[in-house]
Short mmCIF file of C-alpha atoms in Angstrom, two decimals:
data_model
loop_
_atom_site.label_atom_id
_atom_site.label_comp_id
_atom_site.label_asym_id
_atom_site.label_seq_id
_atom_site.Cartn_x
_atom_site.Cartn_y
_atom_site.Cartn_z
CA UNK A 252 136.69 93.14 131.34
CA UNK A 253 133.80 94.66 132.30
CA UNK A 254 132.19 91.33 133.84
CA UNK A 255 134.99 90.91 135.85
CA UNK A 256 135.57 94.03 136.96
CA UNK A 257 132.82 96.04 136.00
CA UNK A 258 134.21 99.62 137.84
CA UNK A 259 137.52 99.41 135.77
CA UNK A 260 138.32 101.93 133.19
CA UNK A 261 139.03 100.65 129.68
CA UNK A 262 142.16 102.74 128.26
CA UNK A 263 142.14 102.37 123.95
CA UNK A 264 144.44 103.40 121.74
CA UNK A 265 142.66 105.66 119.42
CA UNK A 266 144.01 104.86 115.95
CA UNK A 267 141.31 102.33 115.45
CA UNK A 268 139.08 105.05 115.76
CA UNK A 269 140.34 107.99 113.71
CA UNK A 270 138.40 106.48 110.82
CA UNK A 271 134.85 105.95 112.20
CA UNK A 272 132.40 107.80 110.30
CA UNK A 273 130.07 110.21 112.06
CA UNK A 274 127.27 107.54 111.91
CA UNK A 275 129.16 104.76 113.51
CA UNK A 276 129.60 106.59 117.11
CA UNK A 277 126.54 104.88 118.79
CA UNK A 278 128.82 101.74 119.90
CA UNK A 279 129.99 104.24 122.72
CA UNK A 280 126.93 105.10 123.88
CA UNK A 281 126.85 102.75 126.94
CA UNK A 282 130.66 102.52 127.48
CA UNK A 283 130.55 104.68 130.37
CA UNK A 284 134.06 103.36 131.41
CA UNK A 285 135.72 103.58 127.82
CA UNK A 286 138.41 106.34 126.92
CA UNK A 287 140.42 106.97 124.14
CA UNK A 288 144.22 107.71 123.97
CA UNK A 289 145.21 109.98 121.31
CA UNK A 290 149.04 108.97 120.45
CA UNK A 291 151.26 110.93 118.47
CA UNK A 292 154.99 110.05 118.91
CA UNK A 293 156.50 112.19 116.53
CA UNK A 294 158.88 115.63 117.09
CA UNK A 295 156.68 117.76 115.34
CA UNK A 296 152.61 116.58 115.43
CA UNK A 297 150.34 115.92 113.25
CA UNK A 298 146.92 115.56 115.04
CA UNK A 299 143.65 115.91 113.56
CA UNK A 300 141.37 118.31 115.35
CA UNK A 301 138.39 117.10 114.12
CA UNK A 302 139.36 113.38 115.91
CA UNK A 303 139.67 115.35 119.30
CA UNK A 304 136.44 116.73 118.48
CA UNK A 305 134.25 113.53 117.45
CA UNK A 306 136.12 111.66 121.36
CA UNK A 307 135.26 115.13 123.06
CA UNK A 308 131.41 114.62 121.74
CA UNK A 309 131.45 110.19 122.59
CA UNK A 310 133.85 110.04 125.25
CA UNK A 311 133.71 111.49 129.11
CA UNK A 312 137.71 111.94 128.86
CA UNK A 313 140.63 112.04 126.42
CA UNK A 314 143.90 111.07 127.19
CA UNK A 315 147.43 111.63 124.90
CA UNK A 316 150.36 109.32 124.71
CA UNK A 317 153.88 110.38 124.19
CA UNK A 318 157.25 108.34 123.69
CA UNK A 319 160.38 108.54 125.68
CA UNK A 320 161.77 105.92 123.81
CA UNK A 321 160.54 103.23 121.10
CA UNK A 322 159.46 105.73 118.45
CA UNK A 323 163.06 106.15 116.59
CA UNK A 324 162.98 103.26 114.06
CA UNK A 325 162.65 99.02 114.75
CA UNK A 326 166.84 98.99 114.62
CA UNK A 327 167.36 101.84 117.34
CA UNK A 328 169.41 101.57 119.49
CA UNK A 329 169.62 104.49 121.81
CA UNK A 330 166.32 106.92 121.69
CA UNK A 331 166.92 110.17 120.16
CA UNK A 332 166.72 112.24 123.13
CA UNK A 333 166.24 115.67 121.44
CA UNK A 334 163.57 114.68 119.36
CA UNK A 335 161.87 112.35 122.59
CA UNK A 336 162.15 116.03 124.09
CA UNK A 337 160.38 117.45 121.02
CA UNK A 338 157.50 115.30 121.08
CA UNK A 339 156.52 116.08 124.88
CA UNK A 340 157.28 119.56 124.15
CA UNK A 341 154.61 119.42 121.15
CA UNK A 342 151.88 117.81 123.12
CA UNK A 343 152.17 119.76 126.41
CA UNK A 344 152.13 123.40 124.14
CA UNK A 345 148.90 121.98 122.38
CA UNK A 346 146.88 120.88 125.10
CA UNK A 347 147.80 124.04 127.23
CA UNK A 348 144.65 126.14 127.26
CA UNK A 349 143.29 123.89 124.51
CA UNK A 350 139.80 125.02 123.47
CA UNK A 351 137.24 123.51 121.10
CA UNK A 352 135.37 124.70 118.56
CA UNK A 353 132.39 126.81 120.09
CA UNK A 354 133.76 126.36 123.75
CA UNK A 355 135.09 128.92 126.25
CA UNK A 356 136.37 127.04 128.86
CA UNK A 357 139.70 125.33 128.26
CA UNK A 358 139.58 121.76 127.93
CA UNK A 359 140.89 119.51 131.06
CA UNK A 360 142.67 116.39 129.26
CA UNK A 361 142.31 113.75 131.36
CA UNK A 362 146.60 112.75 131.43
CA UNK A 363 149.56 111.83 129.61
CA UNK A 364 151.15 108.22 128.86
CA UNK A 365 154.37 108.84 128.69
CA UNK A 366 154.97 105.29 126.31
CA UNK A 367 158.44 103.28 126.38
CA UNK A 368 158.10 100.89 123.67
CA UNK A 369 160.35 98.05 123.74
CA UNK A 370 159.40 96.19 120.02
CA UNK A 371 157.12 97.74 117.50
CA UNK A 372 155.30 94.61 117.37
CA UNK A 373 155.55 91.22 119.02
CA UNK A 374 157.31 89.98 115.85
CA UNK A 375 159.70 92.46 116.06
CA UNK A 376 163.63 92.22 117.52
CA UNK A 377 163.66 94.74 120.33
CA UNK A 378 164.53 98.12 120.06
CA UNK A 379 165.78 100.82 122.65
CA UNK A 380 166.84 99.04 126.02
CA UNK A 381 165.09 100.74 129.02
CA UNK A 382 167.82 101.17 130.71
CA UNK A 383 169.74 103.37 128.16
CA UNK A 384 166.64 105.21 127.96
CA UNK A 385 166.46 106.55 131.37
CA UNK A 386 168.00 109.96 130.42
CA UNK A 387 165.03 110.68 128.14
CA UNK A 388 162.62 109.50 130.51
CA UNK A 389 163.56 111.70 133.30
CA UNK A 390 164.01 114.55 130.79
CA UNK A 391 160.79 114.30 130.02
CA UNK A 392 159.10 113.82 133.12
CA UNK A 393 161.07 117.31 134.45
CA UNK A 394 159.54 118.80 131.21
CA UNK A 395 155.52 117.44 132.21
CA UNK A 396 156.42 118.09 135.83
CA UNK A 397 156.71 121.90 134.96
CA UNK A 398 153.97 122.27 132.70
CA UNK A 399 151.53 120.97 135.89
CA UNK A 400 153.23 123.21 138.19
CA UNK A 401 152.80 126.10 135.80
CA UNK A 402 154.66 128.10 133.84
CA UNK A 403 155.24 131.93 134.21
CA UNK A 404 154.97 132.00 130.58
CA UNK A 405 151.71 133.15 128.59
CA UNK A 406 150.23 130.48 125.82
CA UNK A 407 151.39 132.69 123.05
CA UNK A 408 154.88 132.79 124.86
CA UNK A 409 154.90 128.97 124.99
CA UNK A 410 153.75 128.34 121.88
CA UNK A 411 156.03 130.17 120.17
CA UNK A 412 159.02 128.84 122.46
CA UNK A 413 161.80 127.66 120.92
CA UNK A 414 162.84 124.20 122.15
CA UNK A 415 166.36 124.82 123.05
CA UNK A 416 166.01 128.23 124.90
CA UNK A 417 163.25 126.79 126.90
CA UNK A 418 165.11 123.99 127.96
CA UNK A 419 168.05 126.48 128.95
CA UNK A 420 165.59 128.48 131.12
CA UNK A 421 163.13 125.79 132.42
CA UNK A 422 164.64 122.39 132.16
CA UNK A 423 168.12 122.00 132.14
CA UNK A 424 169.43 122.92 135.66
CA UNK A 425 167.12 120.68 137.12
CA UNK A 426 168.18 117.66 134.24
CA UNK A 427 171.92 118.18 134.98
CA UNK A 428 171.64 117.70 138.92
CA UNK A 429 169.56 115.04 138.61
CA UNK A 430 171.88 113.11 136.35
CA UNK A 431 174.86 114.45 138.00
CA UNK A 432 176.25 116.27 134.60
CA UNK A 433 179.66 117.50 134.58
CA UNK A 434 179.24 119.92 132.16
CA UNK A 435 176.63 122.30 130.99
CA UNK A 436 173.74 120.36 129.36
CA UNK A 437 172.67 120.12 126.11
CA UNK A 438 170.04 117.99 124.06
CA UNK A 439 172.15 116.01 122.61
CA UNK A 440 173.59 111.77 122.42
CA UNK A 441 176.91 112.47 122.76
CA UNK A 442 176.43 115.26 125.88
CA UNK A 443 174.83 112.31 127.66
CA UNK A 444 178.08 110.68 128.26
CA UNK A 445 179.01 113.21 130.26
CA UNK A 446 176.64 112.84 133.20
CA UNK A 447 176.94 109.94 135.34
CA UNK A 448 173.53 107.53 136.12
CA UNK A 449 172.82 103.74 137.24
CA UNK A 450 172.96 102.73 133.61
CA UNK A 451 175.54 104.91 131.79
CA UNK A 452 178.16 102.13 131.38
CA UNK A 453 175.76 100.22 129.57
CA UNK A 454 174.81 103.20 127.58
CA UNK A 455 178.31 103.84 126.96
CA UNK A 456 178.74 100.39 125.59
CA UNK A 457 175.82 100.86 123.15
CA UNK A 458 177.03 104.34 121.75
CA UNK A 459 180.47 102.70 120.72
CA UNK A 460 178.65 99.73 119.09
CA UNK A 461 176.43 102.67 117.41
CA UNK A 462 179.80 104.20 116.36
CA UNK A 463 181.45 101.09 115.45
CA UNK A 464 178.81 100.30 113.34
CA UNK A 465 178.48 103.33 111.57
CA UNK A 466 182.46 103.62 110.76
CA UNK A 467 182.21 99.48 109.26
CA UNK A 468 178.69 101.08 107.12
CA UNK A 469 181.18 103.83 105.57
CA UNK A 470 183.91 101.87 105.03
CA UNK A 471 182.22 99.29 103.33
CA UNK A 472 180.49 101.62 101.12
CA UNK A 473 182.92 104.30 100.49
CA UNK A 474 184.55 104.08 96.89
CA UNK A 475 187.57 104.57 97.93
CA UNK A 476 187.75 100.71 99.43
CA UNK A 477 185.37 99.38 97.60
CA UNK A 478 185.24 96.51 100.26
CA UNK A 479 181.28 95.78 99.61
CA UNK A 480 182.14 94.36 96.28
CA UNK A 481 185.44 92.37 96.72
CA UNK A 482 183.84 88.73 97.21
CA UNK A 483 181.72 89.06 93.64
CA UNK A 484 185.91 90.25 92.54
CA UNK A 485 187.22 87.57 94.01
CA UNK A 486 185.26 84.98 93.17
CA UNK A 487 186.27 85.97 89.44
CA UNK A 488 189.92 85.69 90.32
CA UNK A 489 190.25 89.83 90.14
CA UNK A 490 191.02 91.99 92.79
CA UNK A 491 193.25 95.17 93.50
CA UNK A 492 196.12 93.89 96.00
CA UNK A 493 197.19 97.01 96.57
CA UNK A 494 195.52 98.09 100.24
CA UNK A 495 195.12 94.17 100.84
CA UNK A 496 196.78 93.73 103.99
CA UNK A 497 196.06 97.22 105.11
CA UNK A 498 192.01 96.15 104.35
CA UNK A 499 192.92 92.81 106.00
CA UNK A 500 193.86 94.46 109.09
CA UNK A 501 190.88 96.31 109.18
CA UNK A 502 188.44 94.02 109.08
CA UNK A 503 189.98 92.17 111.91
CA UNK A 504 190.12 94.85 114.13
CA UNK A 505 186.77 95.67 113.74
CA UNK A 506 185.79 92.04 113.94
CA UNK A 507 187.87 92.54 117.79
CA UNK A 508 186.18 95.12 118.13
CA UNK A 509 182.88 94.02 117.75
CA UNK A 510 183.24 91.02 120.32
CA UNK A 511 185.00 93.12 123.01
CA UNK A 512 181.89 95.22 122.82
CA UNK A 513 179.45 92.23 122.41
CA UNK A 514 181.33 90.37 125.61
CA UNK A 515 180.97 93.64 127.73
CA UNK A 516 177.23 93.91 126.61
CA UNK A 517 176.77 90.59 127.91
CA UNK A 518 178.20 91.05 130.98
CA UNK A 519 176.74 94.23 131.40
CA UNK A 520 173.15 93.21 130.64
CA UNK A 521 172.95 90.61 133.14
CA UNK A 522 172.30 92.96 136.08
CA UNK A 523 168.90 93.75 133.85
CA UNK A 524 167.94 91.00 132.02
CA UNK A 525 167.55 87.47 131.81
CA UNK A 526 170.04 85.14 129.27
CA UNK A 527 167.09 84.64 127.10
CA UNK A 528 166.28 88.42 126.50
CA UNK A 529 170.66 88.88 126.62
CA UNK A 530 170.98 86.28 123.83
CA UNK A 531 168.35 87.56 121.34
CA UNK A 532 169.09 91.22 121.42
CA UNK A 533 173.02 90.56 121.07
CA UNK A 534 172.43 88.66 118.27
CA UNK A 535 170.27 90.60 116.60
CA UNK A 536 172.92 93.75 116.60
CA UNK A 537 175.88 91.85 115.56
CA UNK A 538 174.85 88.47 113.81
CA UNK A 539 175.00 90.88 110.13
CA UNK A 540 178.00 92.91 111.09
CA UNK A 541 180.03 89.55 111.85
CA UNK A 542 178.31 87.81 108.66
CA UNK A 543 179.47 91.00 106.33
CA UNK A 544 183.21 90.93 108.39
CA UNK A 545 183.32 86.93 107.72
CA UNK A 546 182.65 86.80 104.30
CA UNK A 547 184.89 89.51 103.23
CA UNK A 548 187.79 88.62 105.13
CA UNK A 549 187.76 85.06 103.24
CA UNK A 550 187.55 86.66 100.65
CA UNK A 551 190.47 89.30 101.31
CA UNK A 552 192.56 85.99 102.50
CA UNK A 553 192.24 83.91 99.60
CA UNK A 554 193.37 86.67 97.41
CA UNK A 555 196.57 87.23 99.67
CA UNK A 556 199.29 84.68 98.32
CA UNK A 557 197.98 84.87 94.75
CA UNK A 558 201.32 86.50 92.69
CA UNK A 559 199.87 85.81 89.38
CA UNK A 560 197.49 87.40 87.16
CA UNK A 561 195.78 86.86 83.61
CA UNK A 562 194.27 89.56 82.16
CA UNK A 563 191.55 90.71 83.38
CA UNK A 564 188.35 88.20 83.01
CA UNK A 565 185.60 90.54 82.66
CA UNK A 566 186.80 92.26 79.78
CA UNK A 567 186.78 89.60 77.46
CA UNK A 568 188.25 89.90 73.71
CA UNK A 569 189.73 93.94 73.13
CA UNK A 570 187.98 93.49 69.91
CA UNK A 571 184.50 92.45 71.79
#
């Protein structure tokens, strides 16, 4: 990079630093133009002090990295927007008036990243669309946009803040006009749904998959329908009949359900992405869902003209 363009600033990420022992620092010694990122995406951080200290001693500046989105889990599917909100609100409390050891004058980090991680590797299947994710983005950039303004708030005051009265005071006016909220704002998924941006029928269409996919996760593992183990049953000729067509029923309504909601993701997602990106990421949230639906409806259905049963099979011999 530098031979090419020998003015340009290197950005790293600095977990394949953290474990450089004190002896190994001279390899920054001439990389005038190399700066480390310290990321920590989590609500509540868990930074290392002595890490800031050993880039404050080998590095002219020190950046941080956040996450608006792409730091809830490789399946998610909308960010969490409270704890998104969390994490900025963590960094920007640290690094106000941040000293270090043996220093008096507070320490100028150089910026923020605010990240948007769209796979947690390039193996991965993608996780939080961008689109969906534009509530926590702009939360957070109102929330960094009035820490650099300032605050009239001392550092004790702000550090000892608690996340949802500062938002009431500082942040959520501001949020609700910008996303044209019909009702007062809280941090919270479901609130969302009541403000009205670019991308909320999309993000709409995501929360009901999230639900629908939920309600088929308790259903198929509540004991009361015992759905999750009715093909091994079946397949030994022994099955309660009872809520048959009633579980019938249900599994084909949420089987509808499933493809309404993957047709209007489709249609939706086209004013964002190409077919190839479409394709991929629809399959990936409902290829399981249908597989699970498939295999137990057959197995519901084969069971549903049998009138006749012999004892049952597992039990073998009374005597045994």
């Amino acid at each position: 990079m530098k031979e090419k363009i020998p003015t340009t600033t290197v950005l790293i990420w600095d977990d394949m630093l953290r474990s450089t022992k004190p002896n190994k620092w001279h390899f920054t010694s001439n990389n005038t133009n190399l700066e480390p990122v310290y990321w920590d995406y989590s609500p509540k951080l868990g930074i290392s002090h002595l890490n800031l200290l050993n880039y404050r001693r080998n590095f002219r500046n020190i950046w941080i990295a956040s996450a608006f989105k792409g730091a809830d889990g490789k399946t998610a599917t909308i960010p969490k927007i409270r704890d998104r909100f969390q994490n900025h609100f963590s960094w920007l409390k640290l690094i106000l008036n941040y000293k270090f050891g043996g220093e008096s004058k507070v320490y100028n980090f150089k910026g923020i990243i605010l990240t948007g991680w769209s796979r947690y590797t390039h193996m991965d299947p993608p996780c939080e669309l961008l689109p969906v994710a534009i509530p926590s983005l702009v939360l957070d950039l109102i929330l960094v946009k009035k820490f650099i303004a300032g605050l009239e708030l001392d550092a004790t005051s702000i550090a000892n803040a608690d996340i949802d009265d500062f938002f009431n005071v500082h942040v959520s006016n501001e949020y609700g006009k910008g996303l044209k909220c019909n009702t007062d704002f809280v941090i919270d998924l479901e609130n969302i749904l009541n403000c009205y941006f670019e991308s909320r029928e999309l993000y709409s269409l995501l929360h009901r998959y999230e639900q629908l996919k939920a309600g088929i996760s308790l259903v198929f593992n509540t004991d009361d329908i015992p759905l999750f183990s009715c093909e091994y049953y079946a397949s030994k000729k022994f099955i309660e009949k009872t809520h048959l067509i009633e579980n019938i029923n249900w599994c084909e309504n949420a089987m509808k359900e499933l493809i309404t909601i993957e047709v209007a993701l489709r249609e939706n997602m086209k004013m964002y992405y190409k077919k190839r990106v479409i394709d991929e990421y629809l399959i990936y949230k409902t290829y399981s869902l249908k597989k699970n639906l498939e295999v137990i409806l057959k197995a519901l259905n084969s069971y549903k003209n049998t009138f006749v049963w012999n004892r049952n099979p597992l039990l073998g011999n009374v005597s045994d």
